[in-house]
Amino acid sequence: MKLETFRGRDLNEVFDAARRALGEDVMILRTDVERVGRTMSYVVVATAADHVERFRRRLTPQPLPAGRGRRPVVIALVGPTGAGKTTTAVKLALNPGIFGGRKVGLITLDTYRAGAIEQLGMFSEIADLPLEVVYHTGDVADAMKRLDRCDVILVDTPGHRPRSFEMQAELGALLDMIQPDEVHLTLPATLRVDLVAPLRQSLARLNPTHLLVTKLDEVPGEAGLADLALAADLPARWVGDGQEVPDDVRPATGRITATLGALRGAA
Amino acid sequence: MSLQLGNFRRYMERRPLLLSPQPAREPVLVVGSGKGGVGTSTLASLLAVVASERGSRVLLVDADASVGSLHLLFGVGAGAGLGALRDGETTVADLLVSLSDRLTLLPGGGEPGELGPAERQALFRRVASLYVDYDLVVVDGGSRLESVRSACASAAGRVIAVTTADRVSVAATYALIKALGERFPATPVDLLVNREDAPTSEVVAAEIREASRHFLHQQVGLAGFVPDDLCLPAGVVAGMSLADAAAGSPAALAVQAVASHALHQLTAAIPAFVERHHYRRS
């Protein structure tokens, strides 16, 4: 999606310039005022309307799967270290607006990071959520069986370490056994946009199906959020926008679309 | 506790209670105490021995996270501990020790502090998957709240809280009852007074039960009284098996009554494989 920036001292002239460049159905994403000394000019960020609609459609996820037969719906969170996967998993499990009254269980594959199991365990213990720890592929079948009374299983994974091929292979093998219905690429909103594509490439083995952006509260004006989404090119179901568990997780599509005007890197 | 965790705990406390079906609990008896040295492990072991001699298939589990000692009472080696399950090759069945044709022990073991509480509890869920193979499971939860809670989290049907008459033990038992009541309000707790004569035991039991009723609004049952029995530890120290040392001892005779009562309560309240409704937070 191509966004263009138009500037001028007269707002009507700026709008006309945008219409001439992008057509009559131009979508104005943001209007702002720039002051340089005593000089004031208007700044308009715009794109073609059908681009926005294409972006919104790409971002909109399909309805949550119903689960295969009696198998719970399984959703895995993958992504770089520090993205907030563990905290997000707990928010998703307990926020009543996410899965309604469905019973949720947790699996953690993160047996590497110091304190990872205990972090998840503290929340799961308070909230009475069943938690399984899976160390090897041989543990998967029994763990899934012990959680078979759950309607939804959330899978927390270790942070991605690009230089550890062995760890990536192990994680891939574990997820192959678990067969999640959705794999959410979890990225912090503070991530540089140019890192998204290589990250997605290095995580391709894990077959991410969705994007989940976290830490929106750490980015002023949520600028660049749509940039990240464009670069990831995945549907997005949720975003995380704070540290309060379980409140700070919201639906993604409208939130990301609304930030189209607050792009980093628009010309 | 961090502010985040504190806010989360307060959020959970505000959530409304909802009816939801829960799976049936297996006949699992957790024996625990608020203070060490009151005879928890010995009583748990005696209960298991007595029940097995009466024909039940019994699994005795050493869930004490600090220093598991059940293997010492039975003269077997320490187990590899739950941590061994992390290697991807060891199964829970590999950790079991057969003590007789009806009594099986899952001994404690491993390095103290090897497992954090959450990891320990998660691994304990694997142990709980074996419960369905036994008529009775007796879990020695030890004297640490974390161990007792872990043991209760994995399908406890009933808890026996062991106390003696000393004031520290009484206070610690009250604290244990309070903690268990907050975390597992649907799990019945019975009090067992150990190593005291009957009149003293009655006074101690009445104190704790009345305090629980008045201040905690918790009904605490009475598992029984077990008298002090010097022959039993002497026999064990001399190298006798627990079953032999206990044979005919006053403690063992008292424990037989406790075991009968506990088994009756468990099987009456928890019909196998029948789902029952109870209140839990949604």
Coordinates of C-alpha atoms in Angstrom, one line a residue:
Chain A
M1 CA 0.0 0.0 0.0
K2 CA 1.5 3.3 -1.0
L3 CA 0.9 6.4 1.1
E4 CA 1.8 9.8 0.0
T5 CA 2.3 13.0 1.9
F6 CA 1.1 16.4 0.6
R7 CA 2.1 19.8 2.1
G8 CA 0.9 23.4 1.5
R9 CA -0.2 26.5 3.1
D10 CA -3.8 26.3 1.9
L11 CA -5.6 23.2 3.1
N12 CA -8.0 23.1 0.1
E13 CA -5.0 23.2 -2.3
V14 CA -3.4 20.4 -0.4
F15 CA -6.6 18.3 -0.7
D16 CA -6.8 19.1 -4.4
A17 CA -3.2 17.9 -4.9
A18 CA -4.0 14.7 -3.2
R19 CA -7.1 14.2 -5.4
R20 CA -5.1 14.9 -8.5
A21 CA -2.4 12.4 -7.5
L22 CA -4.5 9.6 -6.1
G23 CA -7.9 10.0 -7.7
E24 CA -11.3 11.3 -6.6
D25 CA -11.8 8.4 -4.1
V26 CA -8.6 9.4 -2.3
M27 CA -8.7 8.4 1.4
I28 CA -7.3 11.1 3.7
L29 CA -5.6 9.3 6.6
R30 CA -4.2 12.2 8.6
T31 CA -4.2 16.0 8.6
D32 CA -1.7 17.9 10.6
V33 CA -0.1 21.3 10.9
E34 CA 3.7 21.9 10.7
R35 CA 5.2 25.1 12.1
V36 CA 8.6 26.2 11.0
G37 CA 9.4 29.5 12.7
R38 CA 6.5 31.7 11.7
T39 CA 5.6 29.7 8.7
M40 CA 2.7 27.3 9.0
S41 CA 1.8 24.6 6.5
Y42 CA -0.7 21.8 6.3
V43 CA 0.4 18.1 6.0
V44 CA -1.9 15.5 4.6
V45 CA -1.2 11.8 4.4
A46 CA -3.4 10.0 1.9
T47 CA -3.8 6.9 -0.1
A48 CA -6.2 5.4 -2.6
A49 CA -9.4 4.2 -0.9
D50 CA -9.3 0.7 -2.4
H51 CA -5.8 0.3 -0.8
V52 CA -7.2 0.9 2.6
E53 CA -10.0 -1.5 2.0
R54 CA -7.5 -4.1 0.8
F55 CA -5.4 -3.6 3.9
R56 CA -8.4 -3.9 6.1
R57 CA -9.6 -7.1 4.5
R58 CA -6.1 -8.6 4.7
L59 CA -6.0 -7.7 8.4
T60 CA -9.4 -9.1 9.3
P61 CA -9.1 -12.6 10.6
Q62 CA -11.5 -15.5 9.9
P63 CA -13.8 -16.4 12.9
L64 CA -12.1 -18.5 15.5
P65 CA -12.0 -22.1 14.5
A66 CA -14.4 -24.4 16.2
G67 CA -11.8 -27.1 16.8
R68 CA -11.4 -30.3 15.0
G69 CA -14.0 -32.8 16.2
R70 CA -13.8 -32.7 20.0
R71 CA -10.3 -31.4 20.0
P72 CA -9.8 -28.0 21.8
V73 CA -8.9 -25.0 19.7
V74 CA -5.1 -24.6 19.9
I75 CA -3.5 -21.2 19.5
A76 CA 0.3 -20.8 19.8
L77 CA 2.2 -17.6 20.3
V78 CA 5.7 -17.3 18.7
G79 CA 8.1 -14.5 18.3
P80 CA 11.2 -12.7 19.4
T81 CA 12.3 -12.6 23.0
G82 CA 10.7 -9.9 25.1
A83 CA 7.7 -9.6 22.9
G84 CA 5.2 -10.3 25.7
K85 CA 4.1 -13.8 24.7
T86 CA 3.7 -15.1 28.2
T87 CA 1.8 -12.1 29.6
T88 CA -0.4 -12.0 26.4
A89 CA -1.2 -15.7 26.8
V90 CA -2.5 -15.1 30.3
K91 CA -4.5 -12.0 29.2
L92 CA -6.1 -14.1 26.4
A93 CA -6.9 -16.9 28.7
L94 CA -8.6 -14.7 31.3
N95 CA -10.1 -11.7 29.5
P96 CA -13.8 -12.5 29.4
G97 CA -14.2 -10.8 26.0
I98 CA -11.7 -13.1 24.3
F99 CA -13.1 -16.7 24.5
G100 CA -16.3 -16.0 26.5
G101 CA -17.0 -18.6 29.1
R102 CA -14.9 -21.3 27.4
K103 CA -12.5 -23.3 29.5
V104 CA -8.9 -22.4 28.7
G105 CA -5.7 -24.4 29.4
L106 CA -2.1 -23.5 29.0
I107 CA 0.9 -25.3 27.6
T108 CA 4.4 -23.8 27.9
L109 CA 7.2 -24.9 25.7
D110 CA 9.5 -22.3 27.3
T111 CA 11.7 -24.5 29.5
Y112 CA 14.7 -22.4 28.5
R113 CA 14.2 -18.9 30.0
A114 CA 14.9 -18.6 33.7
G115 CA 11.6 -18.1 35.5
A116 CA 9.5 -18.6 32.5
I117 CA 7.5 -21.5 33.9
E118 CA 7.2 -19.8 37.3
Q119 CA 5.9 -16.6 35.6
L120 CA 3.1 -18.4 33.9
G121 CA 2.6 -20.6 36.9
M122 CA 1.9 -17.6 39.2
F123 CA -0.9 -16.4 37.0
S124 CA -2.3 -19.9 36.3
E125 CA -2.2 -20.7 40.0
I126 CA -4.2 -17.6 41.0
A127 CA -6.7 -18.1 38.2
D128 CA -6.9 -21.9 38.5
L129 CA -5.9 -22.5 34.9
P130 CA -4.5 -25.9 34.1
L131 CA -0.8 -25.6 33.0
E132 CA 1.2 -28.2 31.3
V133 CA 5.0 -28.0 30.7
V134 CA 6.2 -29.8 27.6
Y135 CA 10.0 -30.5 27.4
H136 CA 10.1 -32.9 24.5
T137 CA 7.9 -34.2 21.7
G138 CA 7.2 -37.3 23.8
D139 CA 5.4 -35.2 26.3
V140 CA 2.9 -33.7 23.9
A141 CA 0.4 -36.4 23.5
D142 CA -0.1 -36.8 27.3
A143 CA -0.2 -33.1 27.9
M144 CA -2.9 -32.6 25.3
K145 CA -4.8 -35.5 26.8
R146 CA -4.7 -34.0 30.2
L147 CA -6.1 -30.8 28.8
D148 CA -8.7 -32.4 26.6
R149 CA -11.5 -31.0 28.8
C150 CA -10.5 -27.5 27.8
D151 CA -12.2 -25.7 25.0
V152 CA -9.1 -23.7 24.1
I153 CA -5.4 -24.3 24.7
L154 CA -2.9 -21.5 24.5
V155 CA 0.7 -22.5 23.8
D156 CA 3.5 -20.2 25.0
T157 CA 6.8 -20.7 23.3
P158 CA 10.4 -19.6 24.0
G159 CA 11.6 -16.4 22.5
H160 CA 13.1 -16.8 19.0
R161 CA 16.9 -17.0 18.9
P162 CA 18.0 -16.7 15.3
R163 CA 21.4 -18.2 16.0
S164 CA 20.2 -21.3 17.7
F165 CA 19.2 -23.6 14.9
E166 CA 18.9 -26.5 17.3
M167 CA 16.3 -24.7 19.4
Q168 CA 14.4 -23.6 16.3
A169 CA 14.3 -27.1 15.1
E170 CA 13.1 -28.4 18.5
L171 CA 10.4 -25.8 18.6
G172 CA 9.3 -26.6 15.1
A173 CA 9.1 -30.3 16.0
L174 CA 7.0 -29.5 19.1
L175 CA 4.6 -27.4 17.2
D176 CA 4.3 -30.0 14.5
M177 CA 3.2 -32.5 17.2
I178 CA 0.8 -30.0 18.8
Q179 CA -0.7 -28.9 15.4
P180 CA -2.0 -25.6 16.5
D181 CA -5.1 -24.1 14.7
E182 CA -3.5 -20.7 14.7
V183 CA 0.1 -19.5 15.2
H184 CA 0.3 -15.8 16.2
L185 CA 3.5 -14.0 15.4
T186 CA 3.9 -11.8 18.4
L187 CA 5.8 -8.6 17.8
P188 CA 6.3 -5.6 20.1
A189 CA 5.0 -2.3 18.6
T190 CA 8.5 -0.9 19.2
L191 CA 10.1 -3.2 16.7
R192 CA 11.8 -1.6 13.7
V193 CA 9.7 -2.1 10.6
D194 CA 12.7 -3.3 8.6
L195 CA 13.2 -6.2 10.9
V196 CA 9.8 -7.7 10.4
A197 CA 10.4 -9.3 7.1
P198 CA 13.7 -11.1 8.1
L199 CA 12.0 -12.1 11.4
R200 CA 9.1 -13.6 9.6
Q201 CA 11.5 -15.3 7.2
S202 CA 13.4 -16.9 10.1
L203 CA 10.2 -18.0 11.8
A204 CA 8.7 -19.4 8.6
R205 CA 9.3 -23.0 9.9
L206 CA 6.7 -22.3 12.6
N207 CA 4.1 -21.3 10.0
P208 CA 2.7 -18.1 11.5
T209 CA -0.9 -17.6 10.5
H210 CA -1.7 -14.3 12.4
L211 CA 0.0 -11.2 13.7
L212 CA -0.3 -10.1 17.3
V213 CA 1.3 -6.7 18.1
T214 CA 2.0 -6.0 21.8
K215 CA 3.1 -3.0 23.8
L216 CA 1.1 -0.5 21.9
D217 CA 1.1 1.7 25.0
E218 CA 4.9 2.1 24.6
V219 CA 4.6 3.8 21.2
P220 CA 3.4 7.5 21.2
G221 CA 0.3 7.8 19.0
E222 CA 0.8 4.2 18.0
A223 CA 2.8 5.5 15.1
G224 CA 4.1 2.7 12.9
L225 CA 1.6 0.1 14.0
A226 CA 0.1 -0.1 10.5
D227 CA 3.7 -0.2 9.1
L228 CA 4.3 -3.3 11.1
A229 CA 1.1 -4.9 10.0
L230 CA 1.8 -4.1 6.4
A231 CA 5.3 -5.6 6.7
A232 CA 4.0 -8.8 8.4
D233 CA 1.2 -9.2 5.9
L234 CA -0.9 -11.4 8.2
P235 CA -4.4 -11.2 9.6
A236 CA -4.4 -9.8 13.1
R237 CA -6.9 -10.9 15.8
W238 CA -5.6 -9.2 18.9
V239 CA -3.3 -6.4 20.1
G240 CA -1.8 -5.9 23.5
D241 CA -1.8 -2.3 24.8
G242 CA -0.5 -2.4 28.4
Q243 CA 0.6 -4.5 31.3
E244 CA -2.7 -5.0 33.2
V245 CA -3.7 -8.6 33.2
P246 CA -6.2 -9.5 31.8
D247 CA -7.6 -6.2 30.6
D248 CA -4.9 -4.9 28.2
V249 CA -5.7 -7.0 25.2
R250 CA -8.1 -5.8 22.4
P251 CA -9.4 -6.6 19.0
A252 CA -6.8 -5.8 16.4
T253 CA -8.4 -4.9 13.1
G254 CA -10.0 -1.5 13.8
R255 CA -7.1 -0.5 16.1
I256 CA -4.5 -1.1 13.5
T257 CA -6.5 0.4 10.6
A258 CA -7.1 3.5 12.7
T259 CA -3.3 4.1 12.8
L260 CA -2.8 4.2 9.1
G261 CA -2.3 7.9 9.2
A262 CA 0.3 7.6 11.9
L263 CA 2.9 5.9 9.7
R264 CA 6.6 6.0 10.2
G265 CA 8.4 6.3 6.9
A266 CA 5.7 8.0 4.9
A267 CA 7.4 10.1 2.3
Chain B
M1 CA 4.4 -9.4 45.2
S2 CA 4.6 -7.2 42.2
L3 CA 2.0 -4.6 41.6
Q4 CA 0.9 -6.4 38.4
L5 CA 0.4 -9.6 40.2
G6 CA -1.4 -7.9 43.1
N7 CA -3.8 -6.1 40.6
F8 CA -4.4 -9.4 38.9
R9 CA -5.2 -11.2 42.2
R10 CA -7.6 -8.4 43.1
Y11 CA -9.2 -8.8 39.7
M12 CA -9.7 -12.5 40.2
E13 CA -11.3 -11.9 43.6
R14 CA -13.9 -9.7 42.1
R15 CA -15.0 -12.1 39.4
P16 CA -18.4 -13.7 40.0
L17 CA -18.8 -17.3 40.9
L18 CA -20.4 -19.4 38.3
L19 CA -21.6 -23.0 38.3
S20 CA -19.6 -25.2 36.1
P21 CA -19.2 -28.9 36.0
Q22 CA -15.9 -30.3 37.2
P23 CA -14.5 -33.7 36.6
A24 CA -14.8 -36.2 39.4
R25 CA -11.9 -36.4 41.9
E26 CA -10.2 -39.7 42.4
P27 CA -10.1 -41.0 46.0
V28 CA -7.1 -38.9 46.9
L29 CA -6.2 -38.2 50.5
V30 CA -3.6 -35.4 51.1
V31 CA -1.9 -35.5 54.5
G32 CA -0.2 -32.3 55.4
S33 CA 0.7 -30.1 58.3
G34 CA 1.6 -26.5 59.0
K35 CA 4.7 -27.4 60.9
G36 CA 7.4 -30.0 60.5
G37 CA 8.1 -32.8 63.0
V38 CA 4.5 -33.6 63.9
G39 CA 4.5 -37.0 62.2
T40 CA 2.9 -36.2 58.9
S41 CA 5.1 -38.7 56.9
T42 CA 4.7 -41.5 59.4
L43 CA 0.9 -41.0 59.5
A44 CA 0.6 -40.9 55.7
S45 CA 2.7 -44.0 55.4
L46 CA 0.7 -45.8 58.1
L47 CA -2.6 -44.9 56.4
A48 CA -1.3 -46.3 53.2
V49 CA -0.1 -49.5 54.8
V50 CA -3.3 -50.0 56.7
A51 CA -5.5 -49.4 53.7
S52 CA -3.4 -51.8 51.5
E53 CA -3.6 -54.5 54.2
R54 CA -7.3 -54.2 54.0
G55 CA -7.3 -55.0 50.3
S56 CA -7.2 -51.6 48.6
R57 CA -4.7 -50.9 45.9
V58 CA -2.9 -47.9 47.3
L59 CA -0.5 -45.4 45.8
L60 CA 1.6 -43.5 48.4
V61 CA 3.1 -40.3 47.0
D62 CA 5.9 -38.3 48.6
A63 CA 5.0 -34.8 47.5
D64 CA 7.2 -33.1 50.1
A65 CA 9.1 -30.4 48.1
S66 CA 11.8 -30.0 50.8
V67 CA 13.1 -33.4 52.0
G68 CA 11.0 -36.3 51.1
S69 CA 11.5 -39.1 53.7
L70 CA 9.0 -41.8 52.9
H71 CA 11.6 -43.9 51.2
L72 CA 13.5 -44.0 54.5
L73 CA 10.5 -45.3 56.4
F74 CA 10.2 -48.2 53.9
G75 CA 13.9 -48.9 53.5
V76 CA 14.1 -48.2 49.8
G77 CA 16.3 -45.9 47.9
A78 CA 15.4 -42.3 47.2
G79 CA 13.8 -41.7 43.8
A80 CA 15.2 -39.6 41.0
G81 CA 12.5 -37.0 41.8
L82 CA 10.0 -35.3 39.6
G83 CA 12.8 -33.4 37.9
A84 CA 13.8 -36.6 36.1
L85 CA 10.6 -36.3 34.0
R86 CA 12.2 -33.4 32.2
D87 CA 14.6 -35.7 30.3
G88 CA 12.0 -36.8 27.9
E89 CA 12.7 -40.5 28.6
T90 CA 11.7 -41.0 32.2
T91 CA 8.0 -41.6 32.8
V92 CA 6.1 -41.4 36.1
A93 CA 5.8 -45.2 36.0
D94 CA 9.6 -45.4 36.0
L95 CA 9.7 -43.6 39.3
L96 CA 7.3 -46.0 41.1
V97 CA 8.5 -48.5 43.7
S98 CA 6.4 -51.5 44.5
L99 CA 6.3 -52.1 48.2
S100 CA 3.9 -55.0 48.1
D101 CA 1.3 -56.4 45.7
R102 CA -1.1 -53.7 46.8
L103 CA 1.1 -50.8 47.9
T104 CA 3.2 -48.7 45.5
L105 CA 5.4 -45.8 46.5
L106 CA 6.3 -42.7 44.5
P107 CA 9.3 -41.6 46.5
G108 CA 10.6 -38.1 46.8
G109 CA 14.1 -37.3 45.5
G110 CA 16.0 -34.9 43.4
E111 CA 17.8 -31.8 44.5
P112 CA 16.0 -29.5 46.9
G113 CA 15.0 -26.4 45.1
E114 CA 15.6 -28.1 41.7
L115 CA 12.0 -27.3 40.7
G116 CA 10.1 -24.1 41.1
P117 CA 6.6 -24.3 42.5
A118 CA 4.9 -24.0 39.2
E119 CA 7.1 -26.5 37.4
R120 CA 6.7 -28.9 40.3
Q121 CA 2.9 -28.5 40.2
A122 CA 2.9 -29.0 36.4
L123 CA 4.9 -32.2 36.7
F124 CA 2.7 -33.3 39.5
R125 CA -0.2 -33.2 37.1
R126 CA 1.5 -36.1 35.3
V127 CA 1.5 -38.1 38.5
A128 CA -2.2 -37.4 39.0
S129 CA -2.9 -39.1 35.7
L130 CA -2.0 -42.4 37.4
Y131 CA -4.5 -42.0 40.2
V132 CA -7.2 -43.7 38.2
D133 CA -5.3 -47.1 38.6
Y134 CA -5.6 -47.1 42.4
D135 CA -8.4 -47.5 44.9
L136 CA -6.8 -45.0 47.2
V137 CA -4.0 -42.4 46.8
V138 CA -2.3 -41.1 49.9
V139 CA -0.2 -38.0 49.3
D140 CA 2.3 -36.9 51.9
G141 CA 2.2 -33.1 51.3
G142 CA 4.7 -32.4 54.1
S143 CA 4.7 -29.3 56.1
R144 CA 5.3 -26.6 53.5
L145 CA 2.3 -24.8 52.2
E146 CA 3.6 -25.0 48.7
S147 CA 3.8 -28.8 48.8
V148 CA 0.4 -29.2 50.3
R149 CA -1.2 -26.9 47.8
S150 CA 0.5 -28.6 44.9
A151 CA -0.8 -31.9 46.2
C152 CA -4.3 -30.5 46.6
A153 CA -4.3 -28.9 43.1
S154 CA -4.0 -32.3 41.5
A155 CA -7.3 -33.7 42.4
A156 CA -7.4 -34.0 46.2
G157 CA -10.6 -35.5 47.5
R158 CA -9.9 -34.8 51.1
V159 CA -7.1 -33.3 53.3
I160 CA -6.0 -34.5 56.7
A161 CA -4.3 -31.8 58.6
V162 CA -1.9 -33.2 61.2
T163 CA -1.2 -31.3 64.4
T164 CA 0.2 -31.9 67.9
A165 CA -0.7 -30.0 71.0
D166 CA 2.2 -27.6 71.1
R167 CA 1.1 -24.0 70.5
V168 CA 3.2 -23.5 67.4
S169 CA 1.8 -26.5 65.7
V170 CA -1.8 -25.5 66.6
A171 CA -1.2 -22.0 65.1
A172 CA 0.4 -23.4 62.0
T173 CA -2.4 -25.9 61.5
Y174 CA -4.9 -23.0 61.7
A175 CA -2.9 -21.1 59.1
L176 CA -2.9 -24.2 56.9
I177 CA -6.6 -24.6 57.2
K178 CA -7.1 -21.0 56.3
A179 CA -4.8 -21.1 53.2
L180 CA -6.4 -24.3 51.9
G181 CA -9.9 -23.0 52.5
E182 CA -9.1 -19.9 50.4
R183 CA -7.6 -21.8 47.6
F184 CA -9.7 -25.0 47.6
P185 CA -13.0 -24.1 49.2
A186 CA -14.6 -27.3 48.0
T187 CA -12.0 -29.7 49.4
P188 CA -13.0 -31.0 52.9
V189 CA -10.3 -30.8 55.6
D190 CA -10.2 -33.1 58.6
L191 CA -8.1 -32.6 61.7
L192 CA -5.9 -35.4 63.1
V193 CA -4.2 -34.8 66.5
N194 CA -1.0 -36.9 66.8
R195 CA 1.1 -38.0 69.7
E196 CA -1.3 -36.9 72.4
D197 CA -3.6 -38.6 74.9
A198 CA -7.3 -38.5 74.3
P199 CA -8.3 -35.7 76.6
T200 CA -5.5 -33.4 75.3
S201 CA -6.4 -34.3 71.7
E202 CA -10.0 -33.4 72.3
V203 CA -9.2 -30.0 73.7
V204 CA -6.8 -29.3 70.8
A205 CA -9.2 -30.4 68.2
A206 CA -12.1 -28.4 69.7
E207 CA -9.9 -25.3 69.8
I208 CA -8.9 -25.5 66.1
R209 CA -12.3 -26.5 64.8
E210 CA -14.1 -23.8 66.8
A211 CA -11.6 -21.1 65.6
S212 CA -12.0 -22.3 62.0
R213 CA -15.8 -22.2 62.3
H214 CA -15.9 -18.8 64.0
F215 CA -13.2 -16.8 62.2
L216 CA -12.9 -18.6 58.8
H217 CA -16.4 -19.9 58.4
Q218 CA -14.9 -23.2 57.6
Q219 CA -16.2 -26.5 58.9
V220 CA -13.3 -28.7 59.8
G221 CA -14.0 -32.4 60.3
L222 CA -12.3 -34.7 62.7
A223 CA -10.1 -37.5 61.3
G224 CA -9.2 -38.8 64.8
F225 CA -6.6 -39.0 67.4
V226 CA -3.4 -41.0 67.4
P227 CA -1.6 -41.6 70.7
D228 CA 2.1 -41.2 71.2
D229 CA 3.8 -44.5 70.4
L230 CA 7.5 -44.9 71.2
C231 CA 7.6 -48.5 69.9
L232 CA 6.9 -47.4 66.3
P233 CA 9.9 -45.1 65.7
A234 CA 12.1 -47.5 67.7
G235 CA 11.2 -50.3 65.4
V236 CA 11.9 -48.3 62.3
V237 CA 15.2 -47.1 63.7
A238 CA 16.1 -50.7 64.4
G239 CA 15.6 -51.5 60.8
M240 CA 12.1 -53.0 60.8
S241 CA 9.9 -52.3 58.0
L242 CA 7.1 -49.8 58.8
A243 CA 4.5 -52.5 58.4
D244 CA 6.3 -54.7 60.9
A245 CA 7.1 -52.0 63.3
A246 CA 3.5 -50.8 63.3
A247 CA 2.0 -54.2 63.6
G248 CA -0.2 -54.1 66.7
S249 CA 1.1 -50.8 67.8
P250 CA -1.3 -48.3 69.5
A251 CA -0.6 -45.9 66.7
A252 CA -1.4 -48.3 64.0
L253 CA -4.6 -49.4 65.7
A254 CA -5.7 -45.8 65.9
V255 CA -4.7 -45.2 62.3
Q256 CA -6.9 -48.1 61.2
A257 CA -9.9 -46.2 62.5
V258 CA -8.7 -43.0 60.7
A259 CA -8.2 -44.9 57.5
S260 CA -11.7 -46.5 57.7
H261 CA -13.3 -43.1 58.3
A262 CA -11.3 -41.4 55.5
L263 CA -12.0 -44.1 53.0
H264 CA -15.7 -44.1 53.8
Q265 CA -15.8 -40.3 53.4
L266 CA -13.9 -40.3 50.2
T267 CA -15.9 -43.0 48.4
A268 CA -19.2 -41.7 49.7
A269 CA -18.5 -38.1 48.5
I270 CA -16.8 -38.9 45.2
P271 CA -18.5 -41.6 43.2
A272 CA -16.1 -42.7 40.5
F273 CA -16.4 -41.2 37.0
V274 CA -19.5 -39.2 37.8
E275 CA -19.3 -35.5 37.1
R276 CA -20.5 -33.3 39.8
H277 CA -21.2 -29.6 39.9
H278 CA -19.4 -27.3 42.2
Y279 CA -18.8 -23.6 42.3
R280 CA -15.7 -22.2 40.8
R281 CA -14.7 -18.8 39.5
S282 CA -15.2 -18.3 35.8

